Short mmCIF file of N, CA and C in Angstrom, two decimals:
data_model
loop_
_atom_site.label_atom_id
_atom_site.label_comp_id
_atom_site.label_asym_id
_atom_site.label_seq_id
_atom_site.Cartn_x
_atom_site.Cartn_y
_atom_site.Cartn_z
N MET A 1 -22.80 -8.28 -24.06
CA MET A 1 -22.25 -9.59 -23.84
C MET A 1 -23.40 -10.59 -23.86
N SER A 2 -23.27 -11.58 -24.66
CA SER A 2 -24.31 -12.60 -24.77
C SER A 2 -23.75 -13.91 -24.27
N ILE A 3 -24.41 -14.47 -23.29
CA ILE A 3 -23.99 -15.76 -22.76
C ILE A 3 -25.07 -16.76 -23.11
N GLU A 4 -24.67 -17.77 -23.82
CA GLU A 4 -25.62 -18.79 -24.27
C GLU A 4 -26.04 -19.65 -23.10
N ARG A 5 -27.33 -19.90 -22.99
CA ARG A 5 -27.87 -20.73 -21.93
C ARG A 5 -28.10 -22.13 -22.48
N THR A 6 -27.20 -23.02 -22.17
CA THR A 6 -27.38 -24.39 -22.64
C THR A 6 -27.20 -25.34 -21.48
N ALA A 7 -28.08 -26.27 -21.37
CA ALA A 7 -27.97 -27.30 -20.35
C ALA A 7 -26.89 -28.28 -20.78
N PRO A 8 -26.36 -29.05 -19.82
CA PRO A 8 -25.36 -30.04 -20.18
C PRO A 8 -25.87 -30.93 -21.31
N ALA A 9 -25.09 -31.03 -22.37
CA ALA A 9 -25.53 -31.72 -23.57
C ALA A 9 -25.31 -33.22 -23.51
N ILE A 10 -24.25 -33.64 -22.88
CA ILE A 10 -23.92 -35.06 -22.89
C ILE A 10 -23.94 -35.57 -21.46
N LEU A 11 -24.89 -36.40 -21.16
CA LEU A 11 -24.97 -37.01 -19.85
C LEU A 11 -24.69 -38.49 -20.02
N PRO A 12 -24.02 -39.08 -19.04
CA PRO A 12 -23.66 -40.48 -19.17
C PRO A 12 -24.89 -41.38 -19.27
N VAL A 13 -24.72 -42.46 -20.00
CA VAL A 13 -25.80 -43.42 -20.18
C VAL A 13 -25.63 -44.52 -19.14
N SER A 14 -26.72 -44.91 -18.54
CA SER A 14 -26.68 -45.93 -17.51
C SER A 14 -27.46 -47.15 -17.98
N THR A 15 -27.13 -48.29 -17.40
CA THR A 15 -27.87 -49.51 -17.72
C THR A 15 -29.05 -49.69 -16.78
N ALA A 16 -29.28 -48.71 -15.89
CA ALA A 16 -30.35 -48.82 -14.90
C ALA A 16 -31.73 -48.70 -15.53
N GLY A 17 -31.81 -48.29 -16.76
CA GLY A 17 -33.10 -48.15 -17.42
C GLY A 17 -33.32 -46.74 -17.90
N PRO A 18 -33.83 -46.60 -19.10
CA PRO A 18 -33.96 -45.27 -19.69
C PRO A 18 -34.94 -44.36 -18.94
N SER A 19 -36.00 -44.90 -18.35
CA SER A 19 -36.98 -44.03 -17.71
C SER A 19 -36.38 -43.34 -16.48
N ARG A 20 -35.58 -44.04 -15.71
CA ARG A 20 -34.94 -43.45 -14.53
C ARG A 20 -33.95 -42.37 -14.96
N ASP A 21 -33.11 -42.68 -15.93
CA ASP A 21 -32.13 -41.70 -16.41
C ASP A 21 -32.81 -40.51 -17.08
N THR A 22 -33.90 -40.77 -17.77
CA THR A 22 -34.63 -39.67 -18.41
C THR A 22 -35.18 -38.72 -17.35
N ARG A 23 -35.72 -39.28 -16.27
CA ARG A 23 -36.21 -38.44 -15.17
C ARG A 23 -35.07 -37.68 -14.52
N LEU A 24 -33.96 -38.35 -14.30
CA LEU A 24 -32.79 -37.68 -13.70
C LEU A 24 -32.28 -36.56 -14.60
N GLU A 25 -32.22 -36.85 -15.89
CA GLU A 25 -31.75 -35.83 -16.83
C GLU A 25 -32.68 -34.62 -16.81
N ALA A 26 -33.98 -34.86 -16.78
CA ALA A 26 -34.94 -33.75 -16.73
C ALA A 26 -34.78 -32.96 -15.44
N GLU A 27 -34.53 -33.66 -14.34
CA GLU A 27 -34.33 -32.98 -13.06
C GLU A 27 -33.07 -32.12 -13.09
N VAL A 28 -32.00 -32.65 -13.67
CA VAL A 28 -30.75 -31.89 -13.76
C VAL A 28 -30.93 -30.68 -14.67
N VAL A 29 -31.65 -30.83 -15.76
CA VAL A 29 -31.90 -29.69 -16.65
C VAL A 29 -32.71 -28.62 -15.92
N ASP A 30 -33.71 -29.04 -15.14
CA ASP A 30 -34.49 -28.07 -14.35
C ASP A 30 -33.60 -27.34 -13.35
N LEU A 31 -32.73 -28.08 -12.68
CA LEU A 31 -31.81 -27.45 -11.72
C LEU A 31 -30.82 -26.54 -12.44
N PHE A 32 -30.39 -26.94 -13.63
CA PHE A 32 -29.50 -26.10 -14.43
C PHE A 32 -30.19 -24.77 -14.73
N ASP A 33 -31.43 -24.83 -15.19
CA ASP A 33 -32.18 -23.61 -15.49
C ASP A 33 -32.33 -22.73 -14.25
N GLN A 34 -32.51 -23.37 -13.11
CA GLN A 34 -32.73 -22.63 -11.87
C GLN A 34 -31.45 -22.00 -11.31
N PHE A 35 -30.31 -22.68 -11.43
CA PHE A 35 -29.10 -22.24 -10.74
C PHE A 35 -27.97 -21.76 -11.64
N ARG A 36 -28.07 -21.91 -12.92
CA ARG A 36 -26.98 -21.56 -13.82
C ARG A 36 -26.52 -20.12 -13.67
N ASP A 37 -27.46 -19.18 -13.71
CA ASP A 37 -27.09 -17.77 -13.63
C ASP A 37 -26.46 -17.42 -12.28
N ARG A 38 -27.00 -18.00 -11.22
CA ARG A 38 -26.43 -17.75 -9.88
C ARG A 38 -25.00 -18.27 -9.79
N LEU A 39 -24.79 -19.48 -10.28
CA LEU A 39 -23.45 -20.05 -10.25
C LEU A 39 -22.49 -19.24 -11.11
N LEU A 40 -22.96 -18.79 -12.27
CA LEU A 40 -22.12 -17.98 -13.15
C LEU A 40 -21.70 -16.70 -12.44
N ARG A 41 -22.65 -16.00 -11.81
CA ARG A 41 -22.31 -14.77 -11.10
C ARG A 41 -21.29 -15.04 -10.00
N TYR A 42 -21.49 -16.14 -9.27
CA TYR A 42 -20.55 -16.48 -8.20
C TYR A 42 -19.16 -16.75 -8.76
N LEU A 43 -19.07 -17.51 -9.83
CA LEU A 43 -17.77 -17.84 -10.41
C LEU A 43 -17.10 -16.61 -11.00
N LEU A 44 -17.87 -15.70 -11.58
CA LEU A 44 -17.28 -14.45 -12.09
C LEU A 44 -16.79 -13.60 -10.94
N ALA A 45 -17.53 -13.56 -9.84
CA ALA A 45 -17.09 -12.82 -8.65
C ALA A 45 -15.84 -13.47 -8.06
N PHE A 46 -15.70 -14.75 -8.28
CA PHE A 46 -14.53 -15.50 -7.82
C PHE A 46 -13.28 -15.09 -8.61
N GLY A 47 -13.49 -14.45 -9.76
CA GLY A 47 -12.37 -13.97 -10.56
C GLY A 47 -12.10 -14.78 -11.81
N LEU A 48 -13.01 -15.67 -12.17
CA LEU A 48 -12.80 -16.48 -13.36
C LEU A 48 -13.31 -15.77 -14.60
N ALA A 49 -12.72 -16.09 -15.73
CA ALA A 49 -13.20 -15.59 -17.02
C ALA A 49 -14.48 -16.36 -17.39
N ILE A 50 -15.29 -15.76 -18.23
CA ILE A 50 -16.57 -16.37 -18.62
C ILE A 50 -16.39 -17.78 -19.19
N PRO A 51 -15.44 -18.01 -20.11
CA PRO A 51 -15.31 -19.38 -20.64
C PRO A 51 -14.97 -20.41 -19.55
N ASP A 52 -14.10 -20.02 -18.61
CA ASP A 52 -13.76 -20.93 -17.52
C ASP A 52 -14.98 -21.18 -16.63
N ALA A 53 -15.72 -20.13 -16.32
CA ALA A 53 -16.91 -20.27 -15.48
C ALA A 53 -17.94 -21.16 -16.15
N GLU A 54 -18.16 -20.97 -17.45
CA GLU A 54 -19.12 -21.80 -18.19
C GLU A 54 -18.69 -23.27 -18.18
N GLU A 55 -17.41 -23.51 -18.35
CA GLU A 55 -16.92 -24.89 -18.34
C GLU A 55 -17.12 -25.52 -16.97
N ILE A 56 -16.85 -24.77 -15.92
CA ILE A 56 -17.03 -25.28 -14.57
C ILE A 56 -18.50 -25.60 -14.32
N ILE A 57 -19.39 -24.75 -14.80
CA ILE A 57 -20.82 -25.00 -14.61
C ILE A 57 -21.22 -26.32 -15.28
N GLN A 58 -20.70 -26.57 -16.47
CA GLN A 58 -20.98 -27.85 -17.14
C GLN A 58 -20.47 -29.02 -16.30
N GLU A 59 -19.27 -28.88 -15.74
CA GLU A 59 -18.70 -29.94 -14.90
C GLU A 59 -19.54 -30.16 -13.65
N VAL A 60 -20.02 -29.07 -13.05
CA VAL A 60 -20.84 -29.16 -11.84
C VAL A 60 -22.11 -29.95 -12.11
N PHE A 61 -22.77 -29.66 -13.22
CA PHE A 61 -24.04 -30.35 -13.49
C PHE A 61 -23.83 -31.79 -13.96
N LEU A 62 -22.71 -32.07 -14.58
CA LEU A 62 -22.39 -33.46 -14.89
C LEU A 62 -22.14 -34.22 -13.58
N SER A 63 -21.42 -33.59 -12.65
CA SER A 63 -21.20 -34.20 -11.33
C SER A 63 -22.53 -34.41 -10.61
N LEU A 64 -23.44 -33.46 -10.74
CA LEU A 64 -24.75 -33.59 -10.10
C LEU A 64 -25.50 -34.79 -10.67
N PHE A 65 -25.47 -34.94 -11.99
CA PHE A 65 -26.16 -36.08 -12.60
C PHE A 65 -25.60 -37.39 -12.05
N ARG A 66 -24.28 -37.48 -11.99
CA ARG A 66 -23.65 -38.71 -11.48
C ARG A 66 -24.00 -38.92 -10.00
N HIS A 67 -24.01 -37.83 -9.24
CA HIS A 67 -24.34 -37.87 -7.82
C HIS A 67 -25.75 -38.44 -7.63
N LEU A 68 -26.70 -37.91 -8.38
CA LEU A 68 -28.08 -38.37 -8.27
C LEU A 68 -28.26 -39.78 -8.83
N GLN A 69 -27.52 -40.10 -9.88
CA GLN A 69 -27.60 -41.42 -10.50
C GLN A 69 -27.16 -42.51 -9.52
N ARG A 70 -26.19 -42.18 -8.66
CA ARG A 70 -25.70 -43.14 -7.67
C ARG A 70 -26.62 -43.21 -6.45
N GLY A 71 -27.71 -42.43 -6.48
CA GLY A 71 -28.66 -42.46 -5.38
C GLY A 71 -28.21 -41.69 -4.15
N LYS A 72 -27.28 -40.77 -4.33
CA LYS A 72 -26.76 -39.99 -3.20
C LYS A 72 -27.82 -39.00 -2.72
N SER A 73 -27.53 -38.37 -1.62
CA SER A 73 -28.46 -37.45 -0.96
C SER A 73 -28.89 -36.29 -1.86
N ARG A 74 -30.17 -35.97 -1.75
CA ARG A 74 -30.72 -34.81 -2.46
C ARG A 74 -30.90 -33.64 -1.50
N ALA A 75 -30.45 -33.81 -0.28
CA ALA A 75 -30.60 -32.75 0.72
C ALA A 75 -29.77 -31.54 0.34
N ASN A 76 -30.39 -30.39 0.34
CA ASN A 76 -29.74 -29.10 0.12
C ASN A 76 -28.87 -29.08 -1.14
N LEU A 77 -29.47 -29.34 -2.26
CA LEU A 77 -28.74 -29.36 -3.53
C LEU A 77 -28.16 -27.99 -3.88
N ARG A 78 -28.80 -26.91 -3.44
CA ARG A 78 -28.26 -25.57 -3.72
C ARG A 78 -26.87 -25.43 -3.11
N ALA A 79 -26.72 -25.77 -1.84
CA ALA A 79 -25.41 -25.68 -1.20
C ALA A 79 -24.43 -26.65 -1.85
N TRP A 80 -24.90 -27.84 -2.22
CA TRP A 80 -24.04 -28.83 -2.87
C TRP A 80 -23.50 -28.27 -4.18
N LEU A 81 -24.37 -27.65 -4.98
CA LEU A 81 -23.94 -27.08 -6.27
C LEU A 81 -22.89 -25.99 -6.07
N PHE A 82 -23.12 -25.10 -5.12
CA PHE A 82 -22.15 -24.02 -4.89
C PHE A 82 -20.84 -24.57 -4.34
N ARG A 83 -20.90 -25.61 -3.51
CA ARG A 83 -19.67 -26.19 -2.96
C ARG A 83 -18.85 -26.84 -4.08
N VAL A 84 -19.49 -27.59 -4.95
CA VAL A 84 -18.78 -28.22 -6.07
C VAL A 84 -18.21 -27.14 -7.00
N ALA A 85 -18.99 -26.10 -7.27
CA ALA A 85 -18.50 -25.00 -8.12
C ALA A 85 -17.31 -24.32 -7.46
N HIS A 86 -17.39 -24.10 -6.17
CA HIS A 86 -16.29 -23.47 -5.43
C HIS A 86 -15.02 -24.32 -5.53
N ASN A 87 -15.16 -25.62 -5.30
CA ASN A 87 -13.99 -26.51 -5.38
C ASN A 87 -13.41 -26.54 -6.78
N GLN A 88 -14.27 -26.59 -7.80
CA GLN A 88 -13.79 -26.59 -9.18
C GLN A 88 -13.07 -25.27 -9.50
N ALA A 89 -13.60 -24.16 -8.98
CA ALA A 89 -12.97 -22.85 -9.22
C ALA A 89 -11.59 -22.80 -8.57
N LEU A 90 -11.47 -23.35 -7.38
CA LEU A 90 -10.15 -23.39 -6.73
C LEU A 90 -9.16 -24.21 -7.56
N LYS A 91 -9.62 -25.36 -8.07
CA LYS A 91 -8.75 -26.19 -8.92
C LYS A 91 -8.36 -25.44 -10.19
N ARG A 92 -9.33 -24.76 -10.80
CA ARG A 92 -9.06 -24.01 -12.03
C ARG A 92 -8.06 -22.90 -11.77
N ARG A 93 -8.24 -22.18 -10.67
CA ARG A 93 -7.32 -21.09 -10.34
C ARG A 93 -5.90 -21.65 -10.12
N GLN A 94 -5.81 -22.79 -9.45
CA GLN A 94 -4.51 -23.40 -9.21
C GLN A 94 -3.87 -23.83 -10.53
N ARG A 95 -4.66 -24.40 -11.42
CA ARG A 95 -4.16 -24.81 -12.73
C ARG A 95 -3.71 -23.59 -13.53
N ASN A 96 -4.47 -22.49 -13.47
CA ASN A 96 -4.11 -21.27 -14.19
C ASN A 96 -2.82 -20.66 -13.66
N ARG A 97 -2.55 -20.84 -12.38
CA ARG A 97 -1.30 -20.33 -11.82
C ARG A 97 -0.10 -21.04 -12.44
N ARG A 98 -0.30 -22.29 -12.82
CA ARG A 98 0.78 -23.04 -13.46
C ARG A 98 0.87 -22.73 -14.94
N ASP A 99 -0.15 -22.07 -15.49
CA ASP A 99 -0.20 -21.71 -16.90
C ASP A 99 -0.26 -20.19 -17.01
N PRO A 100 0.90 -19.50 -16.94
CA PRO A 100 0.91 -18.04 -16.87
C PRO A 100 0.32 -17.35 -18.09
N GLU A 101 0.24 -18.00 -19.24
CA GLU A 101 -0.32 -17.37 -20.43
C GLU A 101 -1.81 -17.07 -20.28
N SER A 102 -2.50 -17.80 -19.41
CA SER A 102 -3.94 -17.60 -19.26
C SER A 102 -4.29 -16.55 -18.21
N LEU A 103 -3.28 -15.88 -17.66
CA LEU A 103 -3.52 -14.93 -16.60
C LEU A 103 -3.27 -13.50 -17.04
N ALA A 104 -3.98 -12.59 -16.42
CA ALA A 104 -3.74 -11.17 -16.63
C ALA A 104 -2.53 -10.75 -15.80
N ALA A 105 -2.14 -9.50 -15.92
CA ALA A 105 -0.97 -9.00 -15.20
C ALA A 105 -1.10 -9.13 -13.69
N ASP A 106 -2.31 -9.03 -13.16
CA ASP A 106 -2.49 -9.13 -11.71
C ASP A 106 -2.64 -10.57 -11.23
N GLY A 107 -2.56 -11.55 -12.14
CA GLY A 107 -2.60 -12.94 -11.75
C GLY A 107 -3.99 -13.55 -11.71
N ILE A 108 -4.99 -12.82 -12.16
CA ILE A 108 -6.36 -13.34 -12.17
C ILE A 108 -6.84 -13.41 -13.61
N ALA A 109 -7.43 -14.54 -13.96
CA ALA A 109 -7.97 -14.68 -15.32
C ALA A 109 -9.08 -13.66 -15.51
N VAL A 110 -9.06 -12.98 -16.64
CA VAL A 110 -10.06 -11.94 -16.89
C VAL A 110 -10.65 -12.09 -18.28
N ASP A 111 -11.84 -11.57 -18.43
CA ASP A 111 -12.51 -11.50 -19.72
C ASP A 111 -12.32 -10.08 -20.23
N PRO A 112 -11.81 -9.88 -21.46
CA PRO A 112 -11.52 -8.53 -21.93
C PRO A 112 -12.75 -7.66 -22.16
N THR A 113 -13.92 -8.25 -22.30
CA THR A 113 -15.11 -7.43 -22.53
C THR A 113 -15.69 -7.01 -21.19
N PRO A 114 -16.15 -5.76 -21.09
CA PRO A 114 -16.74 -5.33 -19.82
C PRO A 114 -18.04 -6.07 -19.55
N ASN A 115 -18.25 -6.42 -18.28
CA ASN A 115 -19.49 -7.13 -17.98
C ASN A 115 -20.61 -6.14 -17.69
N PRO A 116 -21.85 -6.58 -17.78
CA PRO A 116 -22.98 -5.67 -17.61
C PRO A 116 -23.00 -4.99 -16.23
N GLU A 117 -22.56 -5.71 -15.21
CA GLU A 117 -22.54 -5.12 -13.88
C GLU A 117 -21.62 -3.90 -13.85
N ASP A 118 -20.42 -4.04 -14.45
CA ASP A 118 -19.50 -2.91 -14.46
C ASP A 118 -20.05 -1.74 -15.27
N GLN A 119 -20.74 -2.03 -16.35
CA GLN A 119 -21.32 -0.96 -17.17
C GLN A 119 -22.44 -0.25 -16.42
N ALA A 120 -23.23 -1.00 -15.65
CA ALA A 120 -24.36 -0.43 -14.93
C ALA A 120 -23.93 0.40 -13.72
N LEU A 121 -22.77 0.11 -13.20
CA LEU A 121 -22.29 0.82 -12.01
C LEU A 121 -21.60 2.11 -12.40
N SER A 122 -22.36 3.06 -12.90
CA SER A 122 -21.75 4.28 -13.42
C SER A 122 -21.85 5.46 -12.48
N THR A 123 -22.76 5.44 -11.54
CA THR A 123 -22.88 6.59 -10.64
C THR A 123 -21.75 6.56 -9.62
N GLN A 124 -21.52 7.72 -9.02
CA GLN A 124 -20.43 7.84 -8.04
C GLN A 124 -20.64 6.90 -6.85
N THR A 125 -21.86 6.79 -6.36
CA THR A 125 -22.13 5.91 -5.22
C THR A 125 -21.85 4.47 -5.58
N HIS A 126 -22.28 4.05 -6.76
CA HIS A 126 -22.04 2.67 -7.17
C HIS A 126 -20.55 2.41 -7.35
N ARG A 127 -19.85 3.36 -7.91
CA ARG A 127 -18.40 3.17 -8.07
C ARG A 127 -17.72 3.03 -6.71
N ARG A 128 -18.18 3.83 -5.76
CA ARG A 128 -17.60 3.77 -4.42
C ARG A 128 -17.89 2.41 -3.79
N LEU A 129 -19.12 1.92 -3.93
CA LEU A 129 -19.47 0.61 -3.38
C LEU A 129 -18.67 -0.51 -4.04
N LEU A 130 -18.53 -0.41 -5.34
CA LEU A 130 -17.75 -1.41 -6.06
C LEU A 130 -16.30 -1.42 -5.57
N ALA A 131 -15.75 -0.23 -5.34
CA ALA A 131 -14.38 -0.14 -4.83
C ALA A 131 -14.28 -0.78 -3.45
N VAL A 132 -15.29 -0.58 -2.62
CA VAL A 132 -15.29 -1.18 -1.29
C VAL A 132 -15.34 -2.70 -1.40
N VAL A 133 -16.22 -3.21 -2.26
CA VAL A 133 -16.34 -4.67 -2.42
C VAL A 133 -15.03 -5.25 -2.94
N ARG A 134 -14.43 -4.59 -3.91
CA ARG A 134 -13.16 -5.10 -4.46
C ARG A 134 -12.03 -5.05 -3.43
N ALA A 135 -12.12 -4.12 -2.49
CA ALA A 135 -11.08 -4.00 -1.47
C ALA A 135 -11.27 -4.98 -0.31
N LEU A 136 -12.42 -5.63 -0.27
CA LEU A 136 -12.67 -6.61 0.79
C LEU A 136 -11.70 -7.78 0.65
N PRO A 137 -11.33 -8.38 1.77
CA PRO A 137 -10.54 -9.61 1.67
C PRO A 137 -11.31 -10.66 0.86
N GLU A 138 -10.59 -11.52 0.19
CA GLU A 138 -11.21 -12.50 -0.71
C GLU A 138 -12.29 -13.33 -0.01
N GLN A 139 -12.02 -13.77 1.20
CA GLN A 139 -12.99 -14.59 1.93
C GLN A 139 -14.27 -13.80 2.20
N ASP A 140 -14.14 -12.52 2.54
CA ASP A 140 -15.32 -11.67 2.78
C ASP A 140 -16.11 -11.49 1.49
N ARG A 141 -15.40 -11.31 0.37
CA ARG A 141 -16.09 -11.16 -0.93
C ARG A 141 -16.87 -12.42 -1.27
N ARG A 142 -16.27 -13.57 -1.02
CA ARG A 142 -16.95 -14.83 -1.32
C ARG A 142 -18.19 -15.01 -0.46
N CYS A 143 -18.07 -14.71 0.83
CA CYS A 143 -19.23 -14.81 1.72
C CYS A 143 -20.34 -13.89 1.24
N LEU A 144 -19.99 -12.66 0.92
CA LEU A 144 -20.97 -11.68 0.46
C LEU A 144 -21.61 -12.12 -0.86
N ALA A 145 -20.80 -12.65 -1.77
CA ALA A 145 -21.33 -13.10 -3.07
C ALA A 145 -22.32 -14.25 -2.88
N LEU A 146 -22.00 -15.19 -2.02
CA LEU A 146 -22.92 -16.31 -1.78
C LEU A 146 -24.19 -15.84 -1.07
N ARG A 147 -24.04 -14.88 -0.17
CA ARG A 147 -25.22 -14.34 0.52
C ARG A 147 -26.14 -13.63 -0.47
N THR A 148 -25.57 -12.88 -1.40
CA THR A 148 -26.40 -12.19 -2.39
C THR A 148 -27.07 -13.19 -3.34
N GLU A 149 -26.53 -14.39 -3.44
CA GLU A 149 -27.16 -15.43 -4.24
C GLU A 149 -28.24 -16.17 -3.46
N GLY A 150 -28.47 -15.75 -2.22
CA GLY A 150 -29.57 -16.30 -1.44
C GLY A 150 -29.22 -17.45 -0.52
N LEU A 151 -27.94 -17.79 -0.41
CA LEU A 151 -27.57 -18.88 0.48
C LEU A 151 -27.65 -18.41 1.93
N ARG A 152 -28.07 -19.31 2.81
CA ARG A 152 -28.13 -19.00 4.24
C ARG A 152 -26.72 -19.13 4.82
N TYR A 153 -26.54 -18.54 6.00
CA TYR A 153 -25.21 -18.54 6.63
C TYR A 153 -24.67 -19.96 6.78
N ARG A 154 -25.52 -20.88 7.19
CA ARG A 154 -25.08 -22.27 7.38
C ARG A 154 -24.63 -22.88 6.05
N GLU A 155 -25.34 -22.57 4.97
CA GLU A 155 -24.95 -23.07 3.65
C GLU A 155 -23.63 -22.45 3.20
N ILE A 156 -23.46 -21.16 3.45
CA ILE A 156 -22.20 -20.49 3.10
C ILE A 156 -21.05 -21.13 3.86
N ALA A 157 -21.28 -21.41 5.14
CA ALA A 157 -20.24 -22.06 5.95
C ALA A 157 -19.85 -23.40 5.34
N GLY A 158 -20.84 -24.15 4.87
CA GLY A 158 -20.55 -25.44 4.25
C GLY A 158 -19.81 -25.31 2.94
N VAL A 159 -20.21 -24.33 2.12
CA VAL A 159 -19.57 -24.14 0.82
C VAL A 159 -18.12 -23.72 0.98
N LEU A 160 -17.86 -22.79 1.90
CA LEU A 160 -16.52 -22.23 2.05
C LEU A 160 -15.70 -22.93 3.13
N ASP A 161 -16.28 -23.95 3.76
CA ASP A 161 -15.60 -24.70 4.82
C ASP A 161 -15.14 -23.76 5.94
N MET A 162 -16.09 -22.96 6.42
CA MET A 162 -15.84 -22.01 7.50
C MET A 162 -16.82 -22.31 8.63
N SER A 163 -16.54 -21.78 9.81
CA SER A 163 -17.50 -21.91 10.90
C SER A 163 -18.64 -20.92 10.68
N LEU A 164 -19.76 -21.20 11.28
CA LEU A 164 -20.92 -20.33 11.17
C LEU A 164 -20.60 -18.95 11.74
N GLY A 165 -19.87 -18.91 12.84
CA GLY A 165 -19.48 -17.63 13.44
C GLY A 165 -18.59 -16.81 12.52
N ALA A 166 -17.66 -17.48 11.85
CA ALA A 166 -16.75 -16.77 10.93
C ALA A 166 -17.53 -16.19 9.75
N VAL A 167 -18.52 -16.92 9.26
CA VAL A 167 -19.35 -16.41 8.16
C VAL A 167 -20.12 -15.18 8.63
N SER A 168 -20.71 -15.28 9.81
CA SER A 168 -21.49 -14.17 10.36
C SER A 168 -20.63 -12.92 10.53
N ILE A 169 -19.44 -13.08 11.07
CA ILE A 169 -18.52 -11.94 11.27
C ILE A 169 -18.10 -11.37 9.92
N SER A 170 -17.78 -12.23 8.98
CA SER A 170 -17.35 -11.79 7.66
C SER A 170 -18.42 -10.95 6.97
N ILE A 171 -19.65 -11.43 6.99
CA ILE A 171 -20.74 -10.70 6.33
C ILE A 171 -21.03 -9.40 7.07
N ALA A 172 -21.04 -9.44 8.40
CA ALA A 172 -21.29 -8.21 9.17
C ALA A 172 -20.21 -7.17 8.89
N ARG A 173 -18.97 -7.60 8.84
CA ARG A 173 -17.85 -6.69 8.55
C ARG A 173 -18.00 -6.09 7.15
N SER A 174 -18.35 -6.92 6.18
CA SER A 174 -18.53 -6.44 4.81
C SER A 174 -19.68 -5.44 4.71
N LEU A 175 -20.79 -5.77 5.35
CA LEU A 175 -21.95 -4.86 5.30
C LEU A 175 -21.65 -3.55 6.01
N ALA A 176 -20.89 -3.60 7.10
CA ALA A 176 -20.51 -2.36 7.80
C ALA A 176 -19.66 -1.47 6.89
N ARG A 177 -18.73 -2.06 6.17
CA ARG A 177 -17.90 -1.28 5.24
C ARG A 177 -18.75 -0.67 4.12
N LEU A 178 -19.68 -1.44 3.60
CA LEU A 178 -20.56 -0.92 2.55
C LEU A 178 -21.45 0.20 3.08
N THR A 179 -21.94 0.05 4.30
CA THR A 179 -22.77 1.09 4.90
C THR A 179 -21.97 2.38 5.08
N ARG A 180 -20.75 2.27 5.58
CA ARG A 180 -19.90 3.46 5.74
C ARG A 180 -19.66 4.14 4.40
N ALA A 181 -19.49 3.35 3.34
CA ALA A 181 -19.24 3.93 2.02
C ALA A 181 -20.46 4.70 1.50
N THR A 182 -21.66 4.24 1.83
CA THR A 182 -22.86 4.95 1.37
C THR A 182 -23.12 6.21 2.18
N GLU A 183 -22.57 6.28 3.38
CA GLU A 183 -22.78 7.45 4.24
C GLU A 183 -21.84 8.59 3.89
N ARG A 184 -20.84 8.35 3.10
CA ARG A 184 -19.88 9.41 2.73
C ARG A 184 -20.47 10.37 1.76
#
């Protein structure tokens, strides 16, 4: 599977002056290079097909450009990016529910080609762990996915609109299940 790495191609033009927008565009491209793969993995774990995930990533970085262009806060852009991606994924999933042709039999948009993670998980232990992760409640899977992308508990709480305690319990519960699966 080959996924093309392209930064957002069309960014809005501002009358604020080309040098400011050029710097902002370069900053957004740098952030795109830094976070694109992480966001893609999160969106795929969310259950989106690759084309939908790629489109959402483009929307996220266009939103980021506009956010920065308006002089909004640059505090914790990593959490901001994941929160916007999360919200866009929820909207996409809701839209797909209204469009049954874009859904698989189980109601989740899927990509027909196997992804590299599934191909690499060939040993019995890995298959067992994958089964445990897939059996986790959706909220626990999301917390675990964001944690594996390096977000701190407080950032995960902000992205998923959960309390810090709920995130901590969710991740602890998920890790306990994974640990039990490896001990079998």
